[in-house]
Amino acid sequence: GQQVMQIPQYQHVQEGEDFTTYCNSSTTLSNIQWYKQRPGGHPVFLIQLVKSGEVKKQKRLTFQFGEAKKNSSLHITATQTTDVGTYFCAGRSGTYKYIFGTGTRLKVLA
Amino acid sequence: NAGVTQTPKFQVLKTGQSMTLQCAQDMNHEYMSWYRQDPGMGLRLIHYSVGAGITDQGEVPNGYNVSRSTTEDFPLRLLSAAPSQTSVYFCASRREAGGQSYLQYFGPGTRLTVL
């Protein structure tokens, strides 16, 4: 079945450093969503990418969808302590179902 | 709008007990789903529904039942609880229209422990 892998599993950065997490699917995706989950909280939707090669920005966050629609990345510029949490990608390849990646836990050291 | 609500927030069960986790949304979303999240892992899809009266299995459906009698409610039933079902359960909903999905809202979660 469809699998979505995410790397790295953990990332510790100094405040002000950049951060990137990568998402790879075993199948071609129709779209991909990204979520952030704070410790003890629930996933919160960040963005959805649909088109091959799409790039979207939200302030310090940049999201990319690969040309083959099998991979994606989230890049945070100049991390802040408020960026702490786990970032998940979720890929959709069939009808309705989104398969979540294993997540990247980000810790920002002040 | 309350968004997606879940009850209870916490629950402790003994092995073999049954219970129902409640989920409701007030956004008139067609699509609702249940996920479980185990420590250090991503979310795994248990069951989902694309409208009242329509449900289907996700990645890990065994040991769980669902029904969708109204657009608003999507309860998850544990038939005979097992320690392997200790997890955090999230309900989610989103709009689906014309083959396009929109942003997905998650409830606050139910933390379930099975002894």
mmCIF file with all atom_site columns, C-alpha atoms in Angstrom:
data_model
loop_
_atom_site.group_PDB
_atom_site.id
_atom_site.type_symbol
_atom_site.label_atom_id
_atom_site.label_alt_id
_atom_site.label_comp_id
_atom_site.label_asym_id
_atom_site.label_entity_id
_atom_site.label_seq_id
_atom_site.pdbx_PDB_ins_code
_atom_site.Cartn_x
_atom_site.Cartn_y
_atom_site.Cartn_z
_atom_site.occupancy
_atom_site.B_iso_or_equiv
_atom_site.pdbx_formal_charge
_atom_site.auth_seq_id
_atom_site.auth_comp_id
_atom_site.auth_asym_id
_atom_site.auth_atom_id
_atom_site.pdbx_PDB_model_num
ATOM 1   C CA . GLY A 1 1   ? 0.000   0.000  0.000   1.00 0.00 ? 1   GLY A CA 1
ATOM 2   C CA . GLN A 1 2   ? 0.883   3.644  -0.125  1.00 0.00 ? 2   GLN A CA 1
ATOM 3   C CA . GLN A 1 3   ? 3.654   4.757  2.218   1.00 0.00 ? 3   GLN A CA 1
ATOM 4   C CA . VAL A 1 4   ? 4.777   8.247  3.125   1.00 0.00 ? 4   VAL A CA 1
ATOM 5   C CA . MET A 1 5   ? 8.192   8.651  4.693   1.00 0.00 ? 5   MET A CA 1
ATOM 6   C CA . GLN A 1 6   ? 9.437   11.787 6.363   1.00 0.00 ? 6   GLN A CA 1
ATOM 7   C CA . ILE A 1 7   ? 12.980  12.793 7.313   1.00 0.00 ? 7   ILE A CA 1
ATOM 8   C CA . PRO A 1 8   ? 14.537  13.667 9.595   1.00 0.00 ? 8   PRO A CA 1
ATOM 9   C CA . GLN A 1 9   ? 12.661  12.202 12.534  1.00 0.00 ? 9   GLN A CA 1
ATOM 10  C CA . TYR A 1 10  ? 14.074  14.826 14.908  1.00 0.00 ? 10  TYR A CA 1
ATOM 11  C CA . GLN A 1 11  ? 15.829  18.144 14.417  1.00 0.00 ? 11  GLN A CA 1
ATOM 12  C CA . HIS A 1 12  ? 17.313  20.429 17.030  1.00 0.00 ? 12  HIS A CA 1
ATOM 13  C CA . VAL A 1 13  ? 18.301  23.895 15.829  1.00 0.00 ? 13  VAL A CA 1
ATOM 14  C CA . GLN A 1 14  ? 19.516  27.087 17.418  1.00 0.00 ? 14  GLN A CA 1
ATOM 15  C CA . GLU A 1 15  ? 17.045  29.932 17.211  1.00 0.00 ? 15  GLU A CA 1
ATOM 16  C CA . GLY A 1 16  ? 17.683  31.799 13.986  1.00 0.00 ? 16  GLY A CA 1
ATOM 17  C CA . GLU A 1 17  ? 18.897  28.751 12.058  1.00 0.00 ? 17  GLU A CA 1
ATOM 18  C CA . ASP A 1 18  ? 16.974  27.339 9.120   1.00 0.00 ? 18  ASP A CA 1
ATOM 19  C CA . PHE A 1 19  ? 15.081  24.036 9.160   1.00 0.00 ? 19  PHE A CA 1
ATOM 20  C CA . THR A 1 20  ? 13.906  21.687 6.421   1.00 0.00 ? 20  THR A CA 1
ATOM 21  C CA . THR A 1 21  ? 11.822  18.525 6.523   1.00 0.00 ? 21  THR A CA 1
ATOM 22  C CA . TYR A 1 22  ? 11.335  16.207 3.558   1.00 0.00 ? 22  TYR A CA 1
ATOM 23  C CA . CYS A 1 23  ? 8.436   13.993 2.626   1.00 0.00 ? 23  CYS A CA 1
ATOM 24  C CA . ASN A 1 24  ? 8.627   11.089 0.140   1.00 0.00 ? 24  ASN A CA 1
ATOM 25  C CA . SER A 1 25  ? 5.765   8.972  -1.130  1.00 0.00 ? 25  SER A CA 1
ATOM 26  C CA . SER A 1 26  ? 5.928   5.490  -2.649  1.00 0.00 ? 26  SER A CA 1
ATOM 27  C CA . THR A 1 27  ? 3.181   6.494  -5.105  1.00 0.00 ? 27  THR A CA 1
ATOM 28  C CA . THR A 1 28  ? 2.322   9.568  -7.138  1.00 0.00 ? 28  THR A CA 1
ATOM 29  C CA . LEU A 1 29  ? 0.171   11.964 -5.139  1.00 0.00 ? 29  LEU A CA 1
ATOM 30  C CA . SER A 1 30  ? -2.782  14.014 -6.324  1.00 0.00 ? 30  SER A CA 1
ATOM 31  C CA . ASN A 1 31  ? -2.022  16.556 -3.626  1.00 0.00 ? 31  ASN A CA 1
ATOM 32  C CA . ILE A 1 32  ? -0.193  16.932 -0.343  1.00 0.00 ? 32  ILE A CA 1
ATOM 33  C CA . GLN A 1 33  ? -1.050  18.726 2.862   1.00 0.00 ? 33  GLN A CA 1
ATOM 34  C CA . TRP A 1 34  ? 1.194   19.923 5.686   1.00 0.00 ? 34  TRP A CA 1
ATOM 35  C CA . TYR A 1 35  ? 0.273   20.128 9.351   1.00 0.00 ? 35  TYR A CA 1
ATOM 36  C CA . LYS A 1 36  ? 1.857   21.372 12.563  1.00 0.00 ? 36  LYS A CA 1
ATOM 37  C CA . GLN A 1 37  ? 1.194   19.763 15.921  1.00 0.00 ? 37  GLN A CA 1
ATOM 38  C CA . ARG A 1 38  ? 2.313   21.438 19.118  1.00 0.00 ? 38  ARG A CA 1
ATOM 39  C CA . PRO A 1 39  ? 3.215   19.171 22.069  1.00 0.00 ? 39  PRO A CA 1
ATOM 40  C CA . GLY A 1 40  ? -0.008  17.870 23.613  1.00 0.00 ? 40  GLY A CA 1
ATOM 41  C CA . GLY A 1 41  ? -2.092  19.442 20.875  1.00 0.00 ? 41  GLY A CA 1
ATOM 42  C CA . HIS A 1 42  ? -3.868  18.426 17.725  1.00 0.00 ? 42  HIS A CA 1
ATOM 43  C CA . PRO A 1 43  ? -2.681  18.739 14.114  1.00 0.00 ? 43  PRO A CA 1
ATOM 44  C CA . VAL A 1 44  ? -3.335  22.141 12.580  1.00 0.00 ? 44  VAL A CA 1
ATOM 45  C CA . PHE A 1 45  ? -3.553  22.506 8.810   1.00 0.00 ? 45  PHE A CA 1
ATOM 46  C CA . LEU A 1 46  ? -0.843  24.688 7.279   1.00 0.00 ? 46  LEU A CA 1
ATOM 47  C CA . ILE A 1 47  ? -1.169  24.363 3.516   1.00 0.00 ? 47  ILE A CA 1
ATOM 48  C CA . GLN A 1 48  ? -2.181  22.205 0.550   1.00 0.00 ? 48  GLN A CA 1
ATOM 49  C CA . LEU A 1 49  ? -0.120  21.767 -2.628  1.00 0.00 ? 49  LEU A CA 1
ATOM 50  C CA . VAL A 1 50  ? -1.756  20.446 -5.770  1.00 0.00 ? 50  VAL A CA 1
ATOM 51  C CA . LYS A 1 51  ? 0.302   21.242 -8.863  1.00 0.00 ? 51  LYS A CA 1
ATOM 52  C CA . SER A 1 52  ? 3.545   19.633 -9.968  1.00 0.00 ? 52  SER A CA 1
ATOM 53  C CA . GLY A 1 53  ? 6.494   21.859 -9.001  1.00 0.00 ? 53  GLY A CA 1
ATOM 54  C CA . GLU A 1 54  ? 4.284   24.150 -6.926  1.00 0.00 ? 54  GLU A CA 1
ATOM 55  C CA . VAL A 1 55  ? 5.945   26.465 -4.411  1.00 0.00 ? 55  VAL A CA 1
ATOM 56  C CA . LYS A 1 56  ? 3.990   28.336 -1.768  1.00 0.00 ? 56  LYS A CA 1
ATOM 57  C CA . LYS A 1 57  ? 5.169   30.683 0.951   1.00 0.00 ? 57  LYS A CA 1
ATOM 58  C CA . GLN A 1 58  ? 3.681   31.645 4.277   1.00 0.00 ? 58  GLN A CA 1
ATOM 59  C CA . LYS A 1 59  ? 5.895   34.270 5.925   1.00 0.00 ? 59  LYS A CA 1
ATOM 60  C CA . ARG A 1 60  ? 9.035   32.307 6.944   1.00 0.00 ? 60  ARG A CA 1
ATOM 61  C CA . LEU A 1 61  ? 7.664   28.946 5.709   1.00 0.00 ? 61  LEU A CA 1
ATOM 62  C CA . THR A 1 62  ? 8.248   27.714 2.144   1.00 0.00 ? 62  THR A CA 1
ATOM 63  C CA . PHE A 1 63  ? 6.507   24.620 0.828   1.00 0.00 ? 63  PHE A CA 1
ATOM 64  C CA . GLN A 1 64  ? 7.452   22.758 -2.349  1.00 0.00 ? 64  GLN A CA 1
ATOM 65  C CA . PHE A 1 65  ? 5.806   19.944 -4.276  1.00 0.00 ? 65  PHE A CA 1
ATOM 66  C CA . GLY A 1 66  ? 8.119   17.889 -6.488  1.00 0.00 ? 66  GLY A CA 1
ATOM 67  C CA . GLU A 1 67  ? 7.853   17.753 -10.251 1.00 0.00 ? 67  GLU A CA 1
ATOM 68  C CA . ALA A 1 68  ? 6.935   14.064 -10.126 1.00 0.00 ? 68  ALA A CA 1
ATOM 69  C CA . LYS A 1 69  ? 4.405   14.707 -7.333  1.00 0.00 ? 69  LYS A CA 1
ATOM 70  C CA . LYS A 1 70  ? 6.045   12.076 -5.154  1.00 0.00 ? 70  LYS A CA 1
ATOM 71  C CA . ASN A 1 71  ? 7.951   14.327 -2.768  1.00 0.00 ? 71  ASN A CA 1
ATOM 72  C CA . SER A 1 72  ? 7.573   17.573 -0.903  1.00 0.00 ? 72  SER A CA 1
ATOM 73  C CA . SER A 1 73  ? 9.480   19.758 1.508   1.00 0.00 ? 73  SER A CA 1
ATOM 74  C CA . LEU A 1 74  ? 8.861   22.377 4.149   1.00 0.00 ? 74  LEU A CA 1
ATOM 75  C CA . HIS A 1 75  ? 11.570  24.947 4.833   1.00 0.00 ? 75  HIS A CA 1
ATOM 76  C CA . ILE A 1 76  ? 11.508  27.375 7.743   1.00 0.00 ? 76  ILE A CA 1
ATOM 77  C CA . THR A 1 77  ? 13.828  30.369 7.563   1.00 0.00 ? 77  THR A CA 1
ATOM 78  C CA . ALA A 1 78  ? 15.281  31.806 10.766  1.00 0.00 ? 78  ALA A CA 1
ATOM 79  C CA . THR A 1 79  ? 13.468  29.573 13.225  1.00 0.00 ? 79  THR A CA 1
ATOM 80  C CA . GLN A 1 80  ? 11.817  30.990 16.304  1.00 0.00 ? 80  GLN A CA 1
ATOM 81  C CA . THR A 1 81  ? 10.834  29.290 19.556  1.00 0.00 ? 81  THR A CA 1
ATOM 82  C CA . THR A 1 82  ? 7.215   29.456 18.412  1.00 0.00 ? 82  THR A CA 1
ATOM 83  C CA . ASP A 1 83  ? 8.097   27.030 15.589  1.00 0.00 ? 83  ASP A CA 1
ATOM 84  C CA . VAL A 1 84  ? 8.555   24.180 18.075  1.00 0.00 ? 84  VAL A CA 1
ATOM 85  C CA . GLY A 1 85  ? 6.364   21.175 17.327  1.00 0.00 ? 85  GLY A CA 1
ATOM 86  C CA . THR A 1 86  ? 6.007   18.223 14.996  1.00 0.00 ? 86  THR A CA 1
ATOM 87  C CA . TYR A 1 87  ? 5.475   18.827 11.298  1.00 0.00 ? 87  TYR A CA 1
ATOM 88  C CA . PHE A 1 88  ? 3.541   16.241 9.303   1.00 0.00 ? 88  PHE A CA 1
ATOM 89  C CA . CYS A 1 89  ? 2.941   15.821 5.634   1.00 0.00 ? 89  CYS A CA 1
ATOM 90  C CA . ALA A 1 90  ? -0.135  13.963 4.415   1.00 0.00 ? 90  ALA A CA 1
ATOM 91  C CA . GLY A 1 91  ? -0.374  12.665 0.882   1.00 0.00 ? 91  GLY A CA 1
ATOM 92  C CA . ARG A 1 92  ? -3.441  11.794 -1.124  1.00 0.00 ? 92  ARG A CA 1
ATOM 93  C CA . SER A 1 93  ? -3.092  9.325  -3.978  1.00 0.00 ? 93  SER A CA 1
ATOM 94  C CA . GLY A 1 94  ? -6.522  7.787  -4.286  1.00 0.00 ? 94  GLY A CA 1
ATOM 95  C CA . THR A 1 95  ? -10.010 8.907  -3.478  1.00 0.00 ? 95  THR A CA 1
ATOM 96  C CA . TYR A 1 96  ? -10.489 10.685 -0.157  1.00 0.00 ? 96  TYR A CA 1
ATOM 97  C CA . LYS A 1 97  ? -7.716  9.052  1.898   1.00 0.00 ? 97  LYS A CA 1
ATOM 98  C CA . TYR A 1 98  ? -4.723  11.009 3.170   1.00 0.00 ? 98  TYR A CA 1
ATOM 99  C CA . ILE A 1 99  ? -1.772  8.975  4.438   1.00 0.00 ? 99  ILE A CA 1
ATOM 100 C CA . PHE A 1 100 ? 0.320   10.803 7.015   1.00 0.00 ? 100 PHE A CA 1
ATOM 101 C CA . GLY A 1 101 ? 4.073   10.786 7.199   1.00 0.00 ? 101 GLY A CA 1
ATOM 102 C CA . THR A 1 102 ? 5.789   9.883  10.457  1.00 0.00 ? 102 THR A CA 1
ATOM 103 C CA . GLY A 1 103 ? 6.523   13.534 11.228  1.00 0.00 ? 103 GLY A CA 1
ATOM 104 C CA . THR A 1 104 ? 9.584   15.611 12.037  1.00 0.00 ? 104 THR A CA 1
ATOM 105 C CA . ARG A 1 105 ? 9.870   16.874 15.589  1.00 0.00 ? 105 ARG A CA 1
ATOM 106 C CA . LEU A 1 106 ? 11.487  20.298 15.712  1.00 0.00 ? 106 LEU A CA 1
ATOM 107 C CA . LYS A 1 107 ? 13.111  21.660 18.830  1.00 0.00 ? 107 LYS A CA 1
ATOM 108 C CA . VAL A 1 108 ? 14.380  25.232 18.802  1.00 0.00 ? 108 VAL A CA 1
ATOM 109 C CA . LEU A 1 109 ? 17.054  26.178 21.322  1.00 0.00 ? 109 LEU A CA 1
ATOM 110 C CA . ALA A 1 110 ? 17.003  29.807 22.456  1.00 0.00 ? 110 ALA A CA 1
ATOM 111 C CA . ASN B 2 1   ? -18.615 27.667 15.122  1.00 0.00 ? 1   ASN B CA 1
ATOM 112 C CA . ALA B 2 2   ? -17.338 25.106 17.618  1.00 0.00 ? 2   ALA B CA 1
ATOM 113 C CA . GLY B 2 3   ? -15.445 23.319 14.829  1.00 0.00 ? 3   GLY B CA 1
ATOM 114 C CA . VAL B 2 4   ? -14.746 19.662 15.597  1.00 0.00 ? 4   VAL B CA 1
ATOM 115 C CA . THR B 2 5   ? -15.560 18.508 19.118  1.00 0.00 ? 5   THR B CA 1
ATOM 116 C CA . GLN B 2 6   ? -14.631 15.214 20.753  1.00 0.00 ? 6   GLN B CA 1
ATOM 117 C CA . THR B 2 7   ? -15.723 13.585 23.983  1.00 0.00 ? 7   THR B CA 1
ATOM 118 C CA . PRO B 2 8   ? -14.402 12.378 26.301  1.00 0.00 ? 8   PRO B CA 1
ATOM 119 C CA . LYS B 2 9   ? -10.983 14.032 26.576  1.00 0.00 ? 9   LYS B CA 1
ATOM 120 C CA . PHE B 2 10  ? -9.575  11.171 28.641  1.00 0.00 ? 10  PHE B CA 1
ATOM 121 C CA . GLN B 2 11  ? -10.729 7.592  29.179  1.00 0.00 ? 11  GLN B CA 1
ATOM 122 C CA . VAL B 2 12  ? -9.377  4.533  30.975  1.00 0.00 ? 12  VAL B CA 1
ATOM 123 C CA . LEU B 2 13  ? -10.816 1.137  30.078  1.00 0.00 ? 13  LEU B CA 1
ATOM 124 C CA . LYS B 2 14  ? -10.204 -2.401 31.174  1.00 0.00 ? 14  LYS B CA 1
ATOM 125 C CA . THR B 2 15  ? -9.413  -5.063 28.601  1.00 0.00 ? 15  THR B CA 1
ATOM 126 C CA . GLY B 2 16  ? -12.597 -6.372 27.047  1.00 0.00 ? 16  GLY B CA 1
ATOM 127 C CA . GLN B 2 17  ? -14.745 -3.316 27.780  1.00 0.00 ? 17  GLN B CA 1
ATOM 128 C CA . SER B 2 18  ? -16.489 -1.502 24.967  1.00 0.00 ? 18  SER B CA 1
ATOM 129 C CA . MET B 2 19  ? -17.035 2.204  24.537  1.00 0.00 ? 19  MET B CA 1
ATOM 130 C CA . THR B 2 20  ? -17.903 4.897  22.026  1.00 0.00 ? 20  THR B CA 1
ATOM 131 C CA . LEU B 2 21  ? -15.802 7.943  21.267  1.00 0.00 ? 21  LEU B CA 1
ATOM 132 C CA . GLN B 2 22  ? -17.950 10.843 20.171  1.00 0.00 ? 22  GLN B CA 1
ATOM 133 C CA . CYS B 2 23  ? -17.141 13.292 17.387  1.00 0.00 ? 23  CYS B CA 1
ATOM 134 C CA . ALA B 2 24  ? -19.242 16.145 16.071  1.00 0.00 ? 24  ALA B CA 1
ATOM 135 C CA . GLN B 2 25  ? -18.689 18.999 13.628  1.00 0.00 ? 25  GLN B CA 1
ATOM 136 C CA . ASP B 2 26  ? -20.844 22.040 12.891  1.00 0.00 ? 26  ASP B CA 1
ATOM 137 C CA . MET B 2 27  ? -19.314 23.052 9.551   1.00 0.00 ? 27  MET B CA 1
ATOM 138 C CA . ASN B 2 28  ? -21.563 20.867 7.368   1.00 0.00 ? 28  ASN B CA 1
ATOM 139 C CA . HIS B 2 29  ? -18.535 18.966 6.086   1.00 0.00 ? 29  HIS B CA 1
ATOM 140 C CA . GLU B 2 30  ? -19.119 15.912 3.951   1.00 0.00 ? 30  GLU B CA 1
ATOM 141 C CA . TYR B 2 31  ? -15.943 14.115 4.937   1.00 0.00 ? 31  TYR B CA 1
ATOM 142 C CA . MET B 2 32  ? -15.145 12.906 8.448   1.00 0.00 ? 32  MET B CA 1
ATOM 143 C CA . SER B 2 33  ? -12.473 10.527 9.642   1.00 0.00 ? 33  SER B CA 1
ATOM 144 C CA . TRP B 2 34  ? -10.862 8.938  12.672  1.00 0.00 ? 34  TRP B CA 1
ATOM 145 C CA . TYR B 2 35  ? -7.116  8.669  13.215  1.00 0.00 ? 35  TYR B CA 1
ATOM 146 C CA . ARG B 2 36  ? -5.043  7.161  15.971  1.00 0.00 ? 36  ARG B CA 1
ATOM 147 C CA . GLN B 2 37  ? -1.670  8.511  17.001  1.00 0.00 ? 37  GLN B CA 1
ATOM 148 C CA . ASP B 2 38  ? 0.795   6.405  18.946  1.00 0.00 ? 38  ASP B CA 1
ATOM 149 C CA . PRO B 2 39  ? 3.819   7.917  20.715  1.00 0.00 ? 39  PRO B CA 1
ATOM 150 C CA . GLY B 2 40  ? 6.425   9.182  18.279  1.00 0.00 ? 40  GLY B CA 1
ATOM 151 C CA . MET B 2 41  ? 4.374   8.139  15.284  1.00 0.00 ? 41  MET B CA 1
ATOM 152 C CA . GLY B 2 42  ? 2.263   9.743  12.672  1.00 0.00 ? 42  GLY B CA 1
ATOM 153 C CA . LEU B 2 43  ? -1.466  9.513  12.369  1.00 0.00 ? 43  LEU B CA 1
ATOM 154 C CA . ARG B 2 44  ? -2.997  6.327  11.023  1.00 0.00 ? 44  ARG B CA 1
ATOM 155 C CA . LEU B 2 45  ? -6.436  6.345  9.433   1.00 0.00 ? 45  LEU B CA 1
ATOM 156 C CA . ILE B 2 46  ? -8.955  4.041  11.106  1.00 0.00 ? 46  ILE B CA 1
ATOM 157 C CA . HIS B 2 47  ? -12.243 4.730  9.288   1.00 0.00 ? 47  HIS B CA 1
ATOM 158 C CA . TYR B 2 48  ? -13.665 7.515  7.232   1.00 0.00 ? 48  TYR B CA 1
ATOM 159 C CA . SER B 2 49  ? -16.992 8.700  5.865   1.00 0.00 ? 49  SER B CA 1
ATOM 160 C CA . VAL B 2 50  ? -17.850 10.769 2.802   1.00 0.00 ? 50  VAL B CA 1
ATOM 161 C CA . GLY B 2 51  ? -21.410 11.480 3.854   1.00 0.00 ? 51  GLY B CA 1
ATOM 162 C CA . ALA B 2 52  ? -24.319 10.286 5.954   1.00 0.00 ? 52  ALA B CA 1
ATOM 163 C CA . GLY B 2 53  ? -24.779 6.551  5.521   1.00 0.00 ? 53  GLY B CA 1
ATOM 164 C CA . ILE B 2 54  ? -21.414 6.045  3.788   1.00 0.00 ? 54  ILE B CA 1
ATOM 165 C CA . THR B 2 55  ? -18.361 4.723  5.624   1.00 0.00 ? 55  THR B CA 1
ATOM 166 C CA . ASP B 2 56  ? -15.188 2.916  4.611   1.00 0.00 ? 56  ASP B CA 1
ATOM 167 C CA . GLN B 2 57  ? -12.087 1.415  6.168   1.00 0.00 ? 57  GLN B CA 1
ATOM 168 C CA . GLY B 2 58  ? -8.749  3.114  6.527   1.00 0.00 ? 58  GLY B CA 1
ATOM 169 C CA . GLU B 2 59  ? -5.305  1.643  7.286   1.00 0.00 ? 59  GLU B CA 1
ATOM 170 C CA . VAL B 2 60  ? -6.052  0.144  10.720  1.00 0.00 ? 60  VAL B CA 1
ATOM 171 C CA . PRO B 2 61  ? -9.798  -0.651 10.998  1.00 0.00 ? 61  PRO B CA 1
ATOM 172 C CA . ASN B 2 62  ? -9.679  -3.875 13.027  1.00 0.00 ? 62  ASN B CA 1
ATOM 173 C CA . GLY B 2 63  ? -11.351 -3.647 16.423  1.00 0.00 ? 63  GLY B CA 1
ATOM 174 C CA . TYR B 2 64  ? -13.294 -0.489 15.541  1.00 0.00 ? 64  TYR B CA 1
ATOM 175 C CA . ASN B 2 65  ? -16.742 0.227  14.129  1.00 0.00 ? 65  ASN B CA 1
ATOM 176 C CA . VAL B 2 66  ? -18.215 3.462  12.825  1.00 0.00 ? 66  VAL B CA 1
ATOM 177 C CA . SER B 2 67  ? -21.542 4.717  11.574  1.00 0.00 ? 67  SER B CA 1
ATOM 178 C CA . ARG B 2 68  ? -22.681 8.040  10.117  1.00 0.00 ? 68  ARG B CA 1
ATOM 179 C CA . SER B 2 69  ? -26.379 8.624  10.564  1.00 0.00 ? 69  SER B CA 1
ATOM 180 C CA . THR B 2 70  ? -26.134 12.427 10.331  1.00 0.00 ? 70  THR B CA 1
ATOM 181 C CA . THR B 2 71  ? -23.754 14.868 8.659   1.00 0.00 ? 71  THR B CA 1
ATOM 182 C CA . GLU B 2 72  ? -22.707 16.233 12.050  1.00 0.00 ? 72  GLU B CA 1
ATOM 183 C CA . ASP B 2 73  ? -21.828 13.097 14.026  1.00 0.00 ? 73  ASP B CA 1
ATOM 184 C CA . PHE B 2 74  ? -19.303 10.335 13.468  1.00 0.00 ? 74  PHE B CA 1
ATOM 185 C CA . PRO B 2 75  ? -18.894 8.088  16.535  1.00 0.00 ? 75  PRO B CA 1
ATOM 186 C CA . LEU B 2 76  ? -16.121 5.506  16.842  1.00 0.00 ? 76  LEU B CA 1
ATOM 187 C CA . ARG B 2 77  ? -16.917 2.289  18.699  1.00 0.00 ? 77  ARG B CA 1
ATOM 188 C CA . LEU B 2 78  ? -14.341 0.057  20.332  1.00 0.00 ? 78  LEU B CA 1
ATOM 189 C CA . LEU B 2 79  ? -15.911 -3.377 20.409  1.00 0.00 ? 79  LEU B CA 1
ATOM 190 C CA . SER B 2 80  ? -13.669 -5.133 22.956  1.00 0.00 ? 80  SER B CA 1
ATOM 191 C CA . ALA B 2 81  ? -10.827 -2.933 24.128  1.00 0.00 ? 81  ALA B CA 1
ATOM 192 C CA . ALA B 2 82  ? -7.276  -4.282 24.039  1.00 0.00 ? 82  ALA B CA 1
ATOM 193 C CA . PRO B 2 83  ? -4.050  -2.749 25.424  1.00 0.00 ? 83  PRO B CA 1
ATOM 194 C CA . SER B 2 84  ? -2.869  -2.302 21.820  1.00 0.00 ? 84  SER B CA 1
ATOM 195 C CA . GLN B 2 85  ? -5.641  0.260  21.401  1.00 0.00 ? 85  GLN B CA 1
ATOM 196 C CA . THR B 2 86  ? -4.053  2.580  23.946  1.00 0.00 ? 86  THR B CA 1
ATOM 197 C CA . SER B 2 87  ? -3.534  5.719  21.895  1.00 0.00 ? 87  SER B CA 1
ATOM 198 C CA . VAL B 2 88  ? -4.660  9.250  21.205  1.00 0.00 ? 88  VAL B CA 1
ATOM 199 C CA . TYR B 2 89  ? -7.659  9.344  18.889  1.00 0.00 ? 89  TYR B CA 1
ATOM 200 C CA . PHE B 2 90  ? -8.330  12.301 16.624  1.00 0.00 ? 90  PHE B CA 1
ATOM 201 C CA . CYS B 2 91  ? -11.445 13.009 14.669  1.00 0.00 ? 91  CYS B CA 1
ATOM 202 C CA . ALA B 2 92  ? -11.184 15.236 11.607  1.00 0.00 ? 92  ALA B CA 1
ATOM 203 C CA . SER B 2 93  ? -13.525 16.774 9.073   1.00 0.00 ? 93  SER B CA 1
ATOM 204 C CA . ARG B 2 94  ? -13.197 18.637 5.807   1.00 0.00 ? 94  ARG B CA 1
ATOM 205 C CA . ARG B 2 95  ? -15.195 19.839 2.863   1.00 0.00 ? 95  ARG B CA 1
ATOM 206 C CA . GLU B 2 96  ? -15.092 17.734 -0.314  1.00 0.00 ? 96  GLU B CA 1
ATOM 207 C CA . ALA B 2 97  ? -16.496 19.205 -3.503  1.00 0.00 ? 97  ALA B CA 1
ATOM 208 C CA . GLY B 2 98  ? -15.992 18.382 -7.149  1.00 0.00 ? 98  GLY B CA 1
ATOM 209 C CA . GLY B 2 99  ? -13.132 15.986 -6.419  1.00 0.00 ? 99  GLY B CA 1
ATOM 210 C CA . GLN B 2 100 ? -11.293 18.736 -4.555  1.00 0.00 ? 100 GLN B CA 1
ATOM 211 C CA . SER B 2 101 ? -10.503 18.501 -0.866  1.00 0.00 ? 101 SER B CA 1
ATOM 212 C CA . TYR B 2 102 ? -10.155 21.499 1.375   1.00 0.00 ? 102 TYR B CA 1
ATOM 213 C CA . LEU B 2 103 ? -8.413  22.172 4.624   1.00 0.00 ? 103 LEU B CA 1
ATOM 214 C CA . GLN B 2 104 ? -8.936  19.513 7.255   1.00 0.00 ? 104 GLN B CA 1
ATOM 215 C CA . TYR B 2 105 ? -9.914  20.400 10.819  1.00 0.00 ? 105 TYR B CA 1
ATOM 216 C CA . PHE B 2 106 ? -8.934  18.164 13.724  1.00 0.00 ? 106 PHE B CA 1
ATOM 217 C CA . GLY B 2 107 ? -10.653 17.802 17.050  1.00 0.00 ? 107 GLY B CA 1
ATOM 218 C CA . PRO B 2 108 ? -8.722  18.121 20.338  1.00 0.00 ? 108 PRO B CA 1
ATOM 219 C CA . GLY B 2 109 ? -8.321  14.350 20.719  1.00 0.00 ? 109 GLY B CA 1
ATOM 220 C CA . THR B 2 110 ? -9.306  11.617 23.155  1.00 0.00 ? 110 THR B CA 1
ATOM 221 C CA . ARG B 2 111 ? -6.524  10.059 25.197  1.00 0.00 ? 111 ARG B CA 1
ATOM 222 C CA . LEU B 2 112 ? -7.444  6.405  25.748  1.00 0.00 ? 112 LEU B CA 1
ATOM 223 C CA . THR B 2 113 ? -5.662  3.976  28.047  1.00 0.00 ? 113 THR B CA 1
ATOM 224 C CA . VAL B 2 114 ? -6.588  0.284  28.075  1.00 0.00 ? 114 VAL B CA 1
ATOM 225 C CA . LEU B 2 115 ? -5.367  -1.659 31.096  1.00 0.00 ? 115 LEU B CA 1
#
